[in-house]
JSON list of C-alpha atoms in Angstrom, two decimals:
[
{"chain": "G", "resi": 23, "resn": "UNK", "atom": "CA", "xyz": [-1.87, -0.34, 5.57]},
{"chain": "G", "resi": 24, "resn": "UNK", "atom": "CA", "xyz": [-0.57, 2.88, 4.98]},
{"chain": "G", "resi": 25, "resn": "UNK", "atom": "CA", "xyz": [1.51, 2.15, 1.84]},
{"chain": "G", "resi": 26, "resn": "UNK", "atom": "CA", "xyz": [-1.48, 0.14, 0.00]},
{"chain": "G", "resi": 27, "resn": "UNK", "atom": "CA", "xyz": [-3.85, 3.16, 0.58]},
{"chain": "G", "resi": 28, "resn": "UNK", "atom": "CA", "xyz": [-0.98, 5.27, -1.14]},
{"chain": "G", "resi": 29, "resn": "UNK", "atom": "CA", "xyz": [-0.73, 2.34, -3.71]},
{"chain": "G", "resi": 30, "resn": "UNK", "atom": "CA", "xyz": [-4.25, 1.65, -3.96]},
{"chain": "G", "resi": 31, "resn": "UNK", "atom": "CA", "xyz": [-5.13, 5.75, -4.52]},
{"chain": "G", "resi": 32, "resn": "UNK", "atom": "CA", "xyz": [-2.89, 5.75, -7.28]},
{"chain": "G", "resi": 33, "resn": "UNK", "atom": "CA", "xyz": [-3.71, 2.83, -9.04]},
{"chain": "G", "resi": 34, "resn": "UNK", "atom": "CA", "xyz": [-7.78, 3.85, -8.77]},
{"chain": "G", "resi": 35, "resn": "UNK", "atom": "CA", "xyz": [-6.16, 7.87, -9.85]},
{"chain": "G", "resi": 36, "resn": "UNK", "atom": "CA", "xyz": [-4.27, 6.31, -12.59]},
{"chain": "G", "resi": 37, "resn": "UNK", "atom": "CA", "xyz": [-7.80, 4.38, -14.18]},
{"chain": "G", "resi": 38, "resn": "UNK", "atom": "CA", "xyz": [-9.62, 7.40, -13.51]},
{"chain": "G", "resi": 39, "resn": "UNK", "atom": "CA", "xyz": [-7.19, 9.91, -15.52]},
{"chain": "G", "resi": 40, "resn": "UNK", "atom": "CA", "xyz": [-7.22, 7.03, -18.12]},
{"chain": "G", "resi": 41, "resn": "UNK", "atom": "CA", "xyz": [-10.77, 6.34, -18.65]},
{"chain": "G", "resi": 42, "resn": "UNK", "atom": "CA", "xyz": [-11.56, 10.61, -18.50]},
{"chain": "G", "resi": 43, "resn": "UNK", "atom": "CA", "xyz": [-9.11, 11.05, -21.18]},
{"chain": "G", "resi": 44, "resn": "UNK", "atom": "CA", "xyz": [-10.37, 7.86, -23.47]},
{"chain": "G", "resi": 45, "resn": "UNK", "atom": "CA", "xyz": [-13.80, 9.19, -23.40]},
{"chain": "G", "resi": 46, "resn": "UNK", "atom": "CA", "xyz": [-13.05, 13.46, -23.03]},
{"chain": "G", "resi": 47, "resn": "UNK", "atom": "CA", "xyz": [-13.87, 13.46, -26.82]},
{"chain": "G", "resi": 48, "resn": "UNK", "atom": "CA", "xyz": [-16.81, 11.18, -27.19]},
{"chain": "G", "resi": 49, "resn": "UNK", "atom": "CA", "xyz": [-18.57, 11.62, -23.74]},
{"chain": "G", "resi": 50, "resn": "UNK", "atom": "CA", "xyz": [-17.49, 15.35, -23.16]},
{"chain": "G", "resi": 51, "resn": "UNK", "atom": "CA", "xyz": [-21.25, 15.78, -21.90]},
{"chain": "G", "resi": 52, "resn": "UNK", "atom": "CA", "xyz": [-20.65, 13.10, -19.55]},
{"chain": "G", "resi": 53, "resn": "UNK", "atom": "CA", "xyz": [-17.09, 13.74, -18.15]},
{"chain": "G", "resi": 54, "resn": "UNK", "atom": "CA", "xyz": [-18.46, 15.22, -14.50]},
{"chain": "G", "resi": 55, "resn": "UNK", "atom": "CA", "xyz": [-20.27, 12.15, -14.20]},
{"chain": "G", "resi": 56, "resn": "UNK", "atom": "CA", "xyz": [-17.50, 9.89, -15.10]},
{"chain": "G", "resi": 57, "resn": "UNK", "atom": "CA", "xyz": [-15.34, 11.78, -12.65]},
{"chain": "G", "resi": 58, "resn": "UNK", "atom": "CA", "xyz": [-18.00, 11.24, -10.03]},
{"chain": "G", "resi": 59, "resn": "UNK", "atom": "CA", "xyz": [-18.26, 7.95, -10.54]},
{"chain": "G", "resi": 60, "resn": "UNK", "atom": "CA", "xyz": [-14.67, 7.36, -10.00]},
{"chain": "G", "resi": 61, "resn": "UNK", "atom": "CA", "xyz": [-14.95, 9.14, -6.78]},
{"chain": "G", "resi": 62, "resn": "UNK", "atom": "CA", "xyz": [-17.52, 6.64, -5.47]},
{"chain": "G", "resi": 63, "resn": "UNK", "atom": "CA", "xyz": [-15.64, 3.56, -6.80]},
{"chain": "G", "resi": 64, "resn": "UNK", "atom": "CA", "xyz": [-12.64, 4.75, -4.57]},
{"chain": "G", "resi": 65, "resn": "UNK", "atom": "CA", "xyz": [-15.13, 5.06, -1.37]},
{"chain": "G", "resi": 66, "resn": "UNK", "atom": "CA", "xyz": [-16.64, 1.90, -2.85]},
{"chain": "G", "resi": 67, "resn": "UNK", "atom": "CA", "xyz": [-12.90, 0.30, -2.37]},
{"chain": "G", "resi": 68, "resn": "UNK", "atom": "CA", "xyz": [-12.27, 1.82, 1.00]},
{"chain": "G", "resi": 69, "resn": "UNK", "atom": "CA", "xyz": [-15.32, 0.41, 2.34]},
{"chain": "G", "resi": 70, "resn": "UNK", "atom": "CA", "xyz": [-14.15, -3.06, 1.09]},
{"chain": "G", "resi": 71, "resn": "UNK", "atom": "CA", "xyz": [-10.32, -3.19, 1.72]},
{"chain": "G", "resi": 72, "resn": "UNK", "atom": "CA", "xyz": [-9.75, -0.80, 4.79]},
{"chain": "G", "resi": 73, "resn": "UNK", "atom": "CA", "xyz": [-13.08, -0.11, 6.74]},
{"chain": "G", "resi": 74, "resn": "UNK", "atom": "CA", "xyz": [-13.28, -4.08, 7.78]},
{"chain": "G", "resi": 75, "resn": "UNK", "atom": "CA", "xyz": [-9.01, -3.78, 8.68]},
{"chain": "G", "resi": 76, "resn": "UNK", "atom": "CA", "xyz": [-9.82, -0.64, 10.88]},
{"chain": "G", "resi": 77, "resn": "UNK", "atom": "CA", "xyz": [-12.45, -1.19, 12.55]},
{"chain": "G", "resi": 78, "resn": "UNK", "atom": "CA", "xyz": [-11.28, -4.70, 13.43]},
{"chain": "G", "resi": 79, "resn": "UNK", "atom": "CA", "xyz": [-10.60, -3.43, 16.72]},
{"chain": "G", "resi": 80, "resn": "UNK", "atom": "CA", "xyz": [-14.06, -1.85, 17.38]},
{"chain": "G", "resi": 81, "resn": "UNK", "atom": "CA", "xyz": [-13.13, 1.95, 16.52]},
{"chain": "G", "resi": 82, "resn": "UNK", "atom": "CA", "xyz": [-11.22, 3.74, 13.96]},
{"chain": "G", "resi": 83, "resn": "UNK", "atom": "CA", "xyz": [-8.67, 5.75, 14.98]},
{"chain": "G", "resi": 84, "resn": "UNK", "atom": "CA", "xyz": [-7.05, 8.89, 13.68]},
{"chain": "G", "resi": 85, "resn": "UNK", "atom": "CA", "xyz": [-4.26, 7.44, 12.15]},
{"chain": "G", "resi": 86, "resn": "UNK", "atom": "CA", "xyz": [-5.86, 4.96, 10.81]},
{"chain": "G", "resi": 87, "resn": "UNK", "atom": "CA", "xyz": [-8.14, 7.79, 9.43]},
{"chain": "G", "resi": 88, "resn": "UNK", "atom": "CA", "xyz": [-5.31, 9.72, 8.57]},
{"chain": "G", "resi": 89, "resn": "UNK", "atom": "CA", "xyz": [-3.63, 6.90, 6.65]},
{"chain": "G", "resi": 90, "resn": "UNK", "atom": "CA", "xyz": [-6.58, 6.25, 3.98]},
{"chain": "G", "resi": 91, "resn": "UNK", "atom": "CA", "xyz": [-7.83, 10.19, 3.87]},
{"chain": "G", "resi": 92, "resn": "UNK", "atom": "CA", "xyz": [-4.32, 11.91, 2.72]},
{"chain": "G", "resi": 93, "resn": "UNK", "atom": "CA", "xyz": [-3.62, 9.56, 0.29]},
{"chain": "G", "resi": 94, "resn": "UNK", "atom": "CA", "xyz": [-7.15, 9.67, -0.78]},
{"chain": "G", "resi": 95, "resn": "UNK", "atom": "CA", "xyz": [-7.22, 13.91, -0.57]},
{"chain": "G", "resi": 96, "resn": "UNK", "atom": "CA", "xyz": [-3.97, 13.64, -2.51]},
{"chain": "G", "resi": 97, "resn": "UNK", "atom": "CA", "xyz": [-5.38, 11.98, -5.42]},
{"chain": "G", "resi": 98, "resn": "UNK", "atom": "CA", "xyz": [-8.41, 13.43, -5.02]},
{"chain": "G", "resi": 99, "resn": "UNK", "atom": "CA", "xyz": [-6.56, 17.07, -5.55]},
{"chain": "G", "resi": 100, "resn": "UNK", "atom": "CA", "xyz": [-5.26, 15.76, -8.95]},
{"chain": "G", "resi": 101, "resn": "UNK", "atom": "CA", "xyz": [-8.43, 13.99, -10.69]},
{"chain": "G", "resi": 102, "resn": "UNK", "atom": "CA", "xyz": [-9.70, 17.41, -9.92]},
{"chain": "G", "resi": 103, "resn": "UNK", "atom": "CA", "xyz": [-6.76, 19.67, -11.36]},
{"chain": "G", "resi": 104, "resn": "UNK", "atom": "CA", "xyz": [-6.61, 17.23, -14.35]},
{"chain": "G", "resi": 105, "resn": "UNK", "atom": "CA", "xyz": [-10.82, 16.66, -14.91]},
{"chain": "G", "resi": 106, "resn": "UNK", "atom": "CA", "xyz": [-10.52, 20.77, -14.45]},
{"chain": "G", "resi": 107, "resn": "UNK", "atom": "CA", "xyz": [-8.15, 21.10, -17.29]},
{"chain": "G", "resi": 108, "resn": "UNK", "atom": "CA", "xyz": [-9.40, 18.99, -19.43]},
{"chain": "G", "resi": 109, "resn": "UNK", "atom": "CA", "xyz": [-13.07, 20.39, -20.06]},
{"chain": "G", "resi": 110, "resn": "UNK", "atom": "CA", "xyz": [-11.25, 23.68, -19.85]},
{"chain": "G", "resi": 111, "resn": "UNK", "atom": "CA", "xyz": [-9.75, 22.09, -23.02]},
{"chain": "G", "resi": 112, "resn": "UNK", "atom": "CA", "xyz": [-12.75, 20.76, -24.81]}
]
């Protein structure tokens, strides 16, 4: 499952960056909330697609952790770089 997390994260990074840049002039007031929302639609998405796959075996293990939470962090790290730069921007 490791490479659809990394493909998943990106894809859900990718719609994120897309929708805060459509709406970074007309919502400016709104972006944080936007960005926050995106945040919880990716948790939304790991609680739909990988919780039920890891825990299929009673516990979730640290890899398994591992394998959703880095790609997740990584993404994570640039939403926040490019949300950052953006309302530095505005």
């Amino acid at each position: 499952m490791i490479i659809s997390a990394y493909v998943i994260n990106a894809i859900l990074a990718l719609v994120i960056f897309v929708v805060l840049y459509i709406f970074r002039n007309k919502w400016k007031n709104y972006l944080g909330f936007l960005f926050l929302g995106g945040s919880m639609l990716k948790f939304l998405i790991f609680f739909i697609v990988f919780n039920p796959v890891y825990k299929n075996d009673g516990a979730v293990e640290t890899v398994e952790f591992a394998a959703f939470f880095i790609p997740y962090f990584l993404s994570l790290s640039f939403e926040t770089l490019f949300t950052a730069r953006m309302l530095n921007n505005l």
